Coordinates of C-alpha atoms and ligand atoms in Angstrom, one line a residue:
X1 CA 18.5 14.3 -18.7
X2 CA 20.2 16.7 -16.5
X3 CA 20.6 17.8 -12.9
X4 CA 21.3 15.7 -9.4
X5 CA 17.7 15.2 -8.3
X6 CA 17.2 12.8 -6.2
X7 CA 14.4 9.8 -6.6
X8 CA 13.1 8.0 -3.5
X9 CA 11.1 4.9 -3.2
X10 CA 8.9 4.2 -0.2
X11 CA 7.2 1.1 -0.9
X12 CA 5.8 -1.8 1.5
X13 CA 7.6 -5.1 2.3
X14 CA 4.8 -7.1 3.1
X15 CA 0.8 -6.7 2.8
X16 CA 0.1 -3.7 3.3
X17 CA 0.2 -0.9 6.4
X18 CA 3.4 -1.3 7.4
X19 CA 3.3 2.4 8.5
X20 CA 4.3 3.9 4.6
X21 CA 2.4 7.1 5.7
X22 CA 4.5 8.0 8.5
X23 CA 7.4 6.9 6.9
X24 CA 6.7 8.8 3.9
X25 CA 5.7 12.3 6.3
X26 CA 9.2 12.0 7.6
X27 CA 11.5 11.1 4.7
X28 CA 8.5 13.3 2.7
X29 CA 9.7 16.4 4.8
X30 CA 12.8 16.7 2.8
X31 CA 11.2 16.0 -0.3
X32 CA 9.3 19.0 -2.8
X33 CA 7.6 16.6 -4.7
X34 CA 5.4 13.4 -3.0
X35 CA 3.8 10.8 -5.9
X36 CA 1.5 8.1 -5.7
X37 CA 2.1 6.1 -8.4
X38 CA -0.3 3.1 -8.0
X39 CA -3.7 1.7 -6.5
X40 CA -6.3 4.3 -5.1
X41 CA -8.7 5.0 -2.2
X42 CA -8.2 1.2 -1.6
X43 CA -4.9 2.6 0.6
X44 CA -5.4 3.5 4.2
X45 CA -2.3 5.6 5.4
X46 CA -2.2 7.1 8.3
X47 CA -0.4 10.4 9.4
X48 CA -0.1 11.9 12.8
X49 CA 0.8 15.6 13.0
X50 CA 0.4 17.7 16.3
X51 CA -1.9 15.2 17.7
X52 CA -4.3 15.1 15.0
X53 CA -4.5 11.8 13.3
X54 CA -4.9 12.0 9.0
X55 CA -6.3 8.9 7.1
X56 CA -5.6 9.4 3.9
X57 CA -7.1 7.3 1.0
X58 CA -6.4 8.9 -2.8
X59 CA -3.8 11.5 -1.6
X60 CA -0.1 11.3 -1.2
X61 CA 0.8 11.6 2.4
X62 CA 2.8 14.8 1.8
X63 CA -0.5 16.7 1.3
X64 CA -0.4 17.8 4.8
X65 CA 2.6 19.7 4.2
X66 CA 2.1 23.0 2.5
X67 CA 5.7 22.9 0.9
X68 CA 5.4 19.5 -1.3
X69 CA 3.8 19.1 -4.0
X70 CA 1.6 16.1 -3.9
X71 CA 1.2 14.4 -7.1
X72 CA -1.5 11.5 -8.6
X73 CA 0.4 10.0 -11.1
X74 CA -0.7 7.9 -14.1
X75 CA -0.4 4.6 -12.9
X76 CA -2.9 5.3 -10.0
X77 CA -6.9 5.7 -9.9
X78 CA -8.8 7.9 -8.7
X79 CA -12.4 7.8 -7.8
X80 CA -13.3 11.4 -8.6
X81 CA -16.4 11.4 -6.0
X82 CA -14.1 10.3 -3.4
X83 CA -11.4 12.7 -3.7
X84 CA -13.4 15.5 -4.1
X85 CA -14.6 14.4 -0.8
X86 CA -10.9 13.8 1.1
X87 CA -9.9 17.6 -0.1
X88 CA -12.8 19.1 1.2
X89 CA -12.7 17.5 5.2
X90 CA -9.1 18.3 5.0
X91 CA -9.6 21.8 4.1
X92 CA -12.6 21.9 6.6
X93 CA -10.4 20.7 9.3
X94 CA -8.3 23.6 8.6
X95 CA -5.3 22.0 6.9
X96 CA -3.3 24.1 5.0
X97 CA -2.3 22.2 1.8
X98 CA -0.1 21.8 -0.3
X99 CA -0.2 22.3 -4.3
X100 CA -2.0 19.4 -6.1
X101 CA -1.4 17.8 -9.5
X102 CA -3.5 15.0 -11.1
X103 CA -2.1 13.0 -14.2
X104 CA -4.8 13.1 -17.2
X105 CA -3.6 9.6 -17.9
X106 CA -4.8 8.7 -14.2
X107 CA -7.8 5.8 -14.9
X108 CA -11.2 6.8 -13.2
X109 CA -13.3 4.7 -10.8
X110 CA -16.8 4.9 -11.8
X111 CA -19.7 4.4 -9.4
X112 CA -20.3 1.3 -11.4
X113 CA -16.5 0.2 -11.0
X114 CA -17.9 -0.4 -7.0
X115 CA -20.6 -2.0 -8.1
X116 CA -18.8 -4.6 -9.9
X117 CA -16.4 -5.2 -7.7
X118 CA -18.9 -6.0 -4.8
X119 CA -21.2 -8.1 -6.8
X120 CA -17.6 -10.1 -8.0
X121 CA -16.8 -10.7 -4.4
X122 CA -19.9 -12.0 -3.8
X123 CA -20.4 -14.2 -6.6
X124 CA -16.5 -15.6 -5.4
X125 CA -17.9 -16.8 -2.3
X126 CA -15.6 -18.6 -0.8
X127 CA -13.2 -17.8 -3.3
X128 CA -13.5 -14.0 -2.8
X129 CA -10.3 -12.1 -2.0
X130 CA -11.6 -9.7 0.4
X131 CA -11.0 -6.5 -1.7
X132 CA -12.0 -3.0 0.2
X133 CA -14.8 -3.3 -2.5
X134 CA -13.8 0.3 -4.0
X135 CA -14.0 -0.7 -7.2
X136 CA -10.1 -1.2 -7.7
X137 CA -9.7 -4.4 -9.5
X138 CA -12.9 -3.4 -12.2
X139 CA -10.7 0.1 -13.1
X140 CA -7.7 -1.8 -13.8
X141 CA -9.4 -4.3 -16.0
X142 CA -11.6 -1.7 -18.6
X143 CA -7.6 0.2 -18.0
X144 CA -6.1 -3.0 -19.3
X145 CA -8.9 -3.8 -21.5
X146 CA -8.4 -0.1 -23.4
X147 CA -12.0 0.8 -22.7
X148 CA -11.4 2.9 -19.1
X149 CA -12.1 6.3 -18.1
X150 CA -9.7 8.7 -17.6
X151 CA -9.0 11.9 -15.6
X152 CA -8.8 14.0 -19.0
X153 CA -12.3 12.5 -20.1
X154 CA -13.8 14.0 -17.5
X155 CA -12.9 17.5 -18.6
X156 CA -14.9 16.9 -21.8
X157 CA -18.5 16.8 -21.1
X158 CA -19.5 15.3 -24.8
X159 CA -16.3 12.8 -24.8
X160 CA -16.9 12.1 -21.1
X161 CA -20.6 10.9 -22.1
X162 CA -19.1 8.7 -25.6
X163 CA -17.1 6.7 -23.3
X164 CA -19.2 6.3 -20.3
X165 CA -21.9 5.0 -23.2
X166 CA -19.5 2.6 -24.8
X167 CA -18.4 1.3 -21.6
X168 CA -21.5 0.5 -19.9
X169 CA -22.5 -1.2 -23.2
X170 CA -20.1 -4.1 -22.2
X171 CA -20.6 -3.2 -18.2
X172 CA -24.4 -3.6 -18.4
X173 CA -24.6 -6.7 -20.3
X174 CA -21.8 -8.1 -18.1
X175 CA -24.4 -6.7 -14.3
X176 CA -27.2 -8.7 -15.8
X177 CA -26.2 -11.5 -18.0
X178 CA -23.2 -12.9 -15.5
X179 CA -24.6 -11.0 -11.9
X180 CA -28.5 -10.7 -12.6
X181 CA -28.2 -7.1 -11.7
X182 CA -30.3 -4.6 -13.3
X183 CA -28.2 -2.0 -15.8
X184 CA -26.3 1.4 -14.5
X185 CA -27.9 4.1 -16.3
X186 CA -25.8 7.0 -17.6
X187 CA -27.1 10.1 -17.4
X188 CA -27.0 10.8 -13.8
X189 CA -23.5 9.3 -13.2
X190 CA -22.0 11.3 -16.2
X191 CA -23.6 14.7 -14.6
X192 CA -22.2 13.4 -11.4
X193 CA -18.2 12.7 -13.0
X194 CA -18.8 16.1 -14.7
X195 CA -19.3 18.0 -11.3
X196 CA -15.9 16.4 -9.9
X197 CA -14.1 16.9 -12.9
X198 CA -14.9 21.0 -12.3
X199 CA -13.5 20.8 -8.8
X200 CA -10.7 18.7 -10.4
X201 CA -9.9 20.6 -13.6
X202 CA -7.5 23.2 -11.8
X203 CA -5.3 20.7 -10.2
X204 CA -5.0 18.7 -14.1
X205 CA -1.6 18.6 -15.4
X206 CA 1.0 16.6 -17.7
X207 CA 2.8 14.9 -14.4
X208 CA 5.5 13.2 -16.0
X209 CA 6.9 16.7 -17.6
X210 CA 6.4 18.2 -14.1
X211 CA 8.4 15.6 -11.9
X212 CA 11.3 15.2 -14.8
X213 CA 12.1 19.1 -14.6
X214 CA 11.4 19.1 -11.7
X215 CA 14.7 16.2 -11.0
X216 CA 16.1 18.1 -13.7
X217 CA 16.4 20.8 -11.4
X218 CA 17.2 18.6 -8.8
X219 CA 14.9 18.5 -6.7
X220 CA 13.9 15.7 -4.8
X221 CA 10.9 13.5 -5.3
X222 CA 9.4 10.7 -3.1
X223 CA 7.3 7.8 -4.8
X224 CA 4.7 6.7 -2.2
X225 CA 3.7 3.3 -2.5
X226 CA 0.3 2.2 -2.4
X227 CA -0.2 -1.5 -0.9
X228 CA 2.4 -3.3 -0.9
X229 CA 4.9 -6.2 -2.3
X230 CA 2.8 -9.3 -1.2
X231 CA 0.0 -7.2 -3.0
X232 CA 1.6 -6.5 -6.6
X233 CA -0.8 -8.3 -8.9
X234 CA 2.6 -9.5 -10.4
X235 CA 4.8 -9.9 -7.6
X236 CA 2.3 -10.9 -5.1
X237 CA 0.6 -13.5 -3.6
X238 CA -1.7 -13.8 -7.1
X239 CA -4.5 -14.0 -7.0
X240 CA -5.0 -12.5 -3.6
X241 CA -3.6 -9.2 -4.5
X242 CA -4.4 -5.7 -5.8
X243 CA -4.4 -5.2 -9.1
X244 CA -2.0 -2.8 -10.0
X245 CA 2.0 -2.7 -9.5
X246 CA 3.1 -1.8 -5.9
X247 CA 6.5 -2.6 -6.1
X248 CA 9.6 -0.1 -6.6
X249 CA 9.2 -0.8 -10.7
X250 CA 5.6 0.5 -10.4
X251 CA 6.8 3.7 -9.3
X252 CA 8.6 4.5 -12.9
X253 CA 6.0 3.1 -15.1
X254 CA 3.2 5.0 -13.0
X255 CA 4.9 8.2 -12.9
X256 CA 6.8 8.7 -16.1
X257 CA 10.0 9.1 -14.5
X258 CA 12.9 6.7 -15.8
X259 CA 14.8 4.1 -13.7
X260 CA 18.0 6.2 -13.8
X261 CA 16.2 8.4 -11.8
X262 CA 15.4 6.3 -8.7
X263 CA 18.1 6.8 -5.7
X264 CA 17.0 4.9 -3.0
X265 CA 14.6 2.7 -2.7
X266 CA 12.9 2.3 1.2
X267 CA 11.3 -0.9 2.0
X268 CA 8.6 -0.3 4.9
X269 CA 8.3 -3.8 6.8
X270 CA 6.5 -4.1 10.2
X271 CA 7.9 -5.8 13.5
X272 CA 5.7 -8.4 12.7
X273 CA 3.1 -9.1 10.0
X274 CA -0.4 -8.0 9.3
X275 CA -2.7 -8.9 6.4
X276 CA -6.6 -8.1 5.9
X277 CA -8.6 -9.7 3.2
X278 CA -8.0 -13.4 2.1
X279 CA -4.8 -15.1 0.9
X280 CA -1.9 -17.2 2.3
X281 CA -0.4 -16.1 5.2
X282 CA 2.1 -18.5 6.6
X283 CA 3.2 -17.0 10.0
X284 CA -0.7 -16.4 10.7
X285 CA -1.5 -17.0 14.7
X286 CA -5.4 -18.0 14.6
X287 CA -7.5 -19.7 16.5
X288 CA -6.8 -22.7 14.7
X289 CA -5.7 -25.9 16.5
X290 CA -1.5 -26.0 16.1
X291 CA -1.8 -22.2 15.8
X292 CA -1.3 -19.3 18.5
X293 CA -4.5 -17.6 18.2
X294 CA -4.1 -15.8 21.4
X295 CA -1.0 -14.3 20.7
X296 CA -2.4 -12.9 17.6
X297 CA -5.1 -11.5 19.8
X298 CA -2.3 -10.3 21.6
X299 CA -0.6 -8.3 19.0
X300 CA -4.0 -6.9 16.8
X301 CA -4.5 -5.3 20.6
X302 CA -1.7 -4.0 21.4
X303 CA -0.7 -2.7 18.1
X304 CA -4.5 -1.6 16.9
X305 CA -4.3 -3.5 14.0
X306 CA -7.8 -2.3 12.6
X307 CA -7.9 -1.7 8.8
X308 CA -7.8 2.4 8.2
X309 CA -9.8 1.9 4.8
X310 CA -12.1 -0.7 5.6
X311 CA -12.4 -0.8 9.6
X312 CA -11.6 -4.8 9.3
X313 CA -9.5 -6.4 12.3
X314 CA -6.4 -7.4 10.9
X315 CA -5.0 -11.0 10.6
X316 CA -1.5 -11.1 12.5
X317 CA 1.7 -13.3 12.6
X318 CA 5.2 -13.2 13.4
X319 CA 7.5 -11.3 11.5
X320 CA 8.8 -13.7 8.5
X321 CA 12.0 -13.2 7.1
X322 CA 11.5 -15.3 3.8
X323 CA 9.2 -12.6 2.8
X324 CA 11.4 -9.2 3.6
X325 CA 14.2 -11.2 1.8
X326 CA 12.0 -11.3 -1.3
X327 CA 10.6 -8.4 -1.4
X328 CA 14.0 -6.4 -0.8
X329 CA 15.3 -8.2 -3.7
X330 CA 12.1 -7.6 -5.8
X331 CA 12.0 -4.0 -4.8
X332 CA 16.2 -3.5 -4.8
X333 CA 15.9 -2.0 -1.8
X334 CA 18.7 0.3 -0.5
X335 CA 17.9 0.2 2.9
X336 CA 14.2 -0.3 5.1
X337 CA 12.3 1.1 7.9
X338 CA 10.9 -1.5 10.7
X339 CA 8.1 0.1 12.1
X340 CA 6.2 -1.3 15.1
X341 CA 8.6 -2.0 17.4
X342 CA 7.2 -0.8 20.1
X343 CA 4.2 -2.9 20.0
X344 CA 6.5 -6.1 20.5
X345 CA 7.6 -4.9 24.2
X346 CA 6.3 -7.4 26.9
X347 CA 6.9 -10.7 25.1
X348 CA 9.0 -13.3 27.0
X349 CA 10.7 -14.3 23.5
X350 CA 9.8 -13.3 20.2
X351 CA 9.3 -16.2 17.0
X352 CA 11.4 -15.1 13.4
X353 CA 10.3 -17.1 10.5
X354 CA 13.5 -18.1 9.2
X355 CA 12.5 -20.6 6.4
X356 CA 9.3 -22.6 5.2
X357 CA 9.0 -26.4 5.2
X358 CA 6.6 -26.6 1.3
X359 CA 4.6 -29.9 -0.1
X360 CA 6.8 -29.9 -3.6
X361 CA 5.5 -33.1 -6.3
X362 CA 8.8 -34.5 -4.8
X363 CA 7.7 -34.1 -1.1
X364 CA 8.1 -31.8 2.0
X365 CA 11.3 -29.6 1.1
X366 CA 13.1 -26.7 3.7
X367 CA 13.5 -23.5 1.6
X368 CA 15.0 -20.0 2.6
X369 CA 13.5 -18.8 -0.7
X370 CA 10.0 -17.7 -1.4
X371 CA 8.3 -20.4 -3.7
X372 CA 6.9 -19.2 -7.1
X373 CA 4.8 -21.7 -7.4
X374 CA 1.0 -20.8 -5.7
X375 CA 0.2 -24.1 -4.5
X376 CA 3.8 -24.6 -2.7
X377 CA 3.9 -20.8 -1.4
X378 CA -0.2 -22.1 0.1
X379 CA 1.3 -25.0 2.1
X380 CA 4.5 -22.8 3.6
X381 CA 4.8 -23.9 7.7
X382 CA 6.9 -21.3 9.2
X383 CA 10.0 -22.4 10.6
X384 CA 10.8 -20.5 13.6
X385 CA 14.2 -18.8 14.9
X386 CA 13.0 -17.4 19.1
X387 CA 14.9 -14.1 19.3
X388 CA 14.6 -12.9 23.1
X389 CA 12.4 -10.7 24.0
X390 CA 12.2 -7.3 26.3
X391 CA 9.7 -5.7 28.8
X392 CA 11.1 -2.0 28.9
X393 CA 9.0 0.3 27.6
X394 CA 11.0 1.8 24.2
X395 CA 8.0 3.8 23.3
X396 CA 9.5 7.4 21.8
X397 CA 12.9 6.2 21.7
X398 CA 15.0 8.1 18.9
X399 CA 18.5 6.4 19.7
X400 CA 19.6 3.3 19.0
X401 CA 21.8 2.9 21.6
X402 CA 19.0 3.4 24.2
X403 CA 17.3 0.1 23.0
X404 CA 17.2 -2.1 25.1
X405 CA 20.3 -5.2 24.0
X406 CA 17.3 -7.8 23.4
X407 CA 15.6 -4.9 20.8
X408 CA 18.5 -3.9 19.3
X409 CA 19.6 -7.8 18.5
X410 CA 15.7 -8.3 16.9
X411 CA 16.6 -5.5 14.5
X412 CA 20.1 -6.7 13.7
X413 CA 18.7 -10.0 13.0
X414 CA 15.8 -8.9 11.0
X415 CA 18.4 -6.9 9.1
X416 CA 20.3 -10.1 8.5
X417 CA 18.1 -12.3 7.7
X418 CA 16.4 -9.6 5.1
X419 CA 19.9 -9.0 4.0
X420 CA 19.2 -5.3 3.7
X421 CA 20.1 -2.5 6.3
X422 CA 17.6 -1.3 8.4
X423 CA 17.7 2.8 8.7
X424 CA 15.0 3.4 10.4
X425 CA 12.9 1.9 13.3
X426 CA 9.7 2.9 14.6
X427 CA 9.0 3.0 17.8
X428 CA 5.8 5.1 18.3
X429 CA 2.7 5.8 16.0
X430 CA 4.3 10.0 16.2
X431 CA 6.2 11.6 13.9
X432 CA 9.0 11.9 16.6
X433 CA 9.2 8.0 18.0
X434 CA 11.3 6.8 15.3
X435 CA 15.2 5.6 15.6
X436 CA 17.3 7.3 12.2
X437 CA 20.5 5.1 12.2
X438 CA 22.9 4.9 9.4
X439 CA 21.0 7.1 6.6
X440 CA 21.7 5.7 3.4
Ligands
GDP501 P1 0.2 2.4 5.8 O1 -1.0 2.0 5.0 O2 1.4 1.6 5.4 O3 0.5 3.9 5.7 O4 0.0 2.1 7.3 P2 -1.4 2.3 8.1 O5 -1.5 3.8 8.4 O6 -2.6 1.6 7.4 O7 -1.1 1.5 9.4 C1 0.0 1.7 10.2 C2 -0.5 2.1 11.6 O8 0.6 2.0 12.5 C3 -1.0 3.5 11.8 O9 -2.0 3.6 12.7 C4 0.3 4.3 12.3 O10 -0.1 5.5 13.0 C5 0.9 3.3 13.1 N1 2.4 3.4 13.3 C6 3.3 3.6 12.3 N2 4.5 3.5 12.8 C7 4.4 3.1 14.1 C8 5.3 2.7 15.1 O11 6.5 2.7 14.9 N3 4.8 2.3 16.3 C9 3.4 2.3 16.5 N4 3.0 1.9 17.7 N5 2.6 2.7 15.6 C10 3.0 3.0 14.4
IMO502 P1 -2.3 0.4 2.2 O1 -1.7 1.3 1.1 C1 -3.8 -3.5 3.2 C2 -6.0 -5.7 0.1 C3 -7.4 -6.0 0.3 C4 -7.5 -7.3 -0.4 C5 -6.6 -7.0 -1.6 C6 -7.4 -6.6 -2.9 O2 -3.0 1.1 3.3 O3 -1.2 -0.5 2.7 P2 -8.5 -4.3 -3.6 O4 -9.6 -3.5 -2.9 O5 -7.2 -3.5 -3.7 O6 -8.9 -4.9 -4.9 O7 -8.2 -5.5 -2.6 O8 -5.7 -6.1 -1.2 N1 -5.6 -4.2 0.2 C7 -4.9 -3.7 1.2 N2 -4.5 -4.3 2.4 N3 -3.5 -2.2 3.0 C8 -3.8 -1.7 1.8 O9 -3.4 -0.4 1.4 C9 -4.6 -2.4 0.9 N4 -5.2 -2.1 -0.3 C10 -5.7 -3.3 -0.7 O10 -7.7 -6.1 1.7 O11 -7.0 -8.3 0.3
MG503 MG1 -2.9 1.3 5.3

């Protein structure tokens, strides 16, 4: 190992669109390389650049600029239909991109992937965990279970075919005996991966010799987090997660790049808290009785909290300080970007959850710490710090100083109660509204 490249982390604090795209198009600017290293088309992250507004699902963020080097490393998916589809309307709406490179260790979702995903929501019912139904969890399973597709398969029409046939012989028997769904059949869905994997093959390569040189020569190289903490199938509120590793760890095993490489770590964390899909949510506002469903109203309006992926409204709460503090310690962050801020201007006085009262076997306990156990985490009331609140607008502001006092004492106590240092705030959905302050 040689050289003084540099290793950068952007990874989410809470569940999911905190705003990792925009932080990732910023800090990504600097950066040659950009890697996702986990998850797949499930991600929404949005980019704004010139006015035009980029959703982007398989790619890393830094696709849009023609300097970086986007890479799809192993630890994500890719659906091959999908991100055939993402390169083309972003070349058709005239984006000039930037070199590609796809790990052949990347896992492929298959058309049936979907299907099993959907048909294993359904049959949850109420128990169903609201996946974006892109076939996500099914790909990491036949990964985990050593029977999964992958990238370099579907360079290999004959060995693309074996393993599509071996697989479906355990898929099918799965669709009909457990779902009562009739069989997939190969033939047309192997001509169909074969097609992709054409329009694929240039972009191929061994990723983890790539982005070692590549810190070898010291450049610098930005891990892009899909999902987020409270979504790590380990870390995360199980089993209401994704199913592959989110967190700061993910971003070595799902790369090939070491630990010693990693240089900073950037926890993304909203102003407040948004969540889509089922799962425990303790600062939730709904309409429930004893909750403040019209301030959750409130704040999915004001800050368009509409899934990118999946179109879904958002659930929304206050901001909740138990969960940064975790997941900068889970993530050993160096410092975080609070994005949102903006959206929070107008409110009399703002709620901070501060701690969580929990049923325990021994009875209702006050905790500053995020309980392990499921069933405890499940029964977490929020205990509230008010923070006052602001009405100037702060939208575009790129100084700290020009915050109003009331903003600049919600980010010093979200700082302190996360005990990390927040570097950046947003304060916009543009590349420009954001507030740099100490850069680690
Ligand atoms: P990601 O999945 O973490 O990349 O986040 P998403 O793109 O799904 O959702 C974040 C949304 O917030 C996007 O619409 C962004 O354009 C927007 N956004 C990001 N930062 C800010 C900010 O500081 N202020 C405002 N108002 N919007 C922001
Ligand atoms: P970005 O990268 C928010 C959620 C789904 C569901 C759970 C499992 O834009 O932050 P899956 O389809 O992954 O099996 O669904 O995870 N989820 C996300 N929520 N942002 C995302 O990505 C998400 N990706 C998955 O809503 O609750
Ligand atoms: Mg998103």
């Amino acid at each position: 190992m040689t050289g003084t490249g540099k290793g950068i982390v952007v990874v989410g604090l809470q569940w999911g669109d905190e705003g990792k795209g925009k932080v990732t198009d910023l800090v990504g600017s600097q950066a040659d390389y950009v890697v996702r290293y986990n998850g797949g088309d499930n991600a929404g992250h949005t980019v704004i650049l010139d006015g035009e507004t980029y959703a982007l699902h398989s790619l890393p963020s830094g696709i849009l600029n023609s300097r970086v080097t986007s890479v799809i490393g192993n630890g994500a998916v890719v659906d091959p239909q999908e991100l055939t589809g993402e390169l083309r309307t972003l070349r058709e709406r005239g984006v000039h991109l930037g070199r590609l490179v796809i790990s052949p260790l990347a896992h492929v979702t298959a058309p049936f992937h979907r299907l099993l995903d959907g048909v294993r929501e359904t049959a949850l019912r109420n128990g169903r965990i609201g996946t974006t139904g892109r076939g996500i969890g099914p790909t990491y399973v036949d990964k985990a279970r050593r029977n999964g597709i992958r990238v370099q398969d579907l360079l290999d029409g004959p060995r693309l075919r074996v393993k599509v046939e071996a697989n479906l012989r355990l898929t099918n028997r799965v669709l009909e005996q457990v779902y009562s769904q009739s069989s997939v059949d190969t033939e047309g869905m192997v001509d169909a991966l074969l097609r992709c994997g054409e329009e694929l093959r240039p972009f191929v390569d061994d990723a983890a010799r790539l982005l070692n040189r590549a810190l070898d020569d010291s450049a610098t190289v930005l891990f892009e987090g899909g999902q987020a903490t409270m979504l790590d199938v380990d870390h995360g509120t199980y089993p209401f997660v994704s199913s592959s590793n989110a967190t700061a760890g993910g971003a070595c095993t799902g790369s090939g790049v070491g630990p010693t490489r990693i240089t900073r770590v950037i926890g993304v964390a909203k102003a407040y808290v948004t969540r889509v899909g089922s799962g425990p949510f303790p600062t939730e506002m709904t309409g429930k009785p004893g909750a403040d469903g019209e301030k959750g109203d409130w704040l999915r309006h004001h800050g368009h909290e509409l899934g990118v992926t999946t179109g879904r409204p958002r659930r929304t709460g206050w901001f909740d300080a138990v969960v940064s503090r975790y997941a900068a310690m889970v993530n050993g962050c160096s410092d975080m970007a609070l994005t949102k801020l903006d959206v929070l201007t107008g409110l009399p006085s703002i709620p901070v959850c501060v701690a969580y009262d929990v049923r325990t076997r021994e009875g209702w306990k006050r905790t500053r710490d995020l309980p392990v156990n499921s069933e405890e985490f499940a029964s977490a009331k929020p205990v509230y710090d008010e923070l006052p609140g602001w009405s100037e607008p702060i939208d575009g502001i790129a100084n700290f100083a020009k915050l109003p006092v009331a903003a600049r004492t919600y980010v010093e106590n979200v700082e302190k109660l996360s005990d990390c240092a927040v570097s950046l705030i947003g304060t916009g959905a543009e590349r420009e509204s954001i507030i740099k302050r100490h850069m680690v």
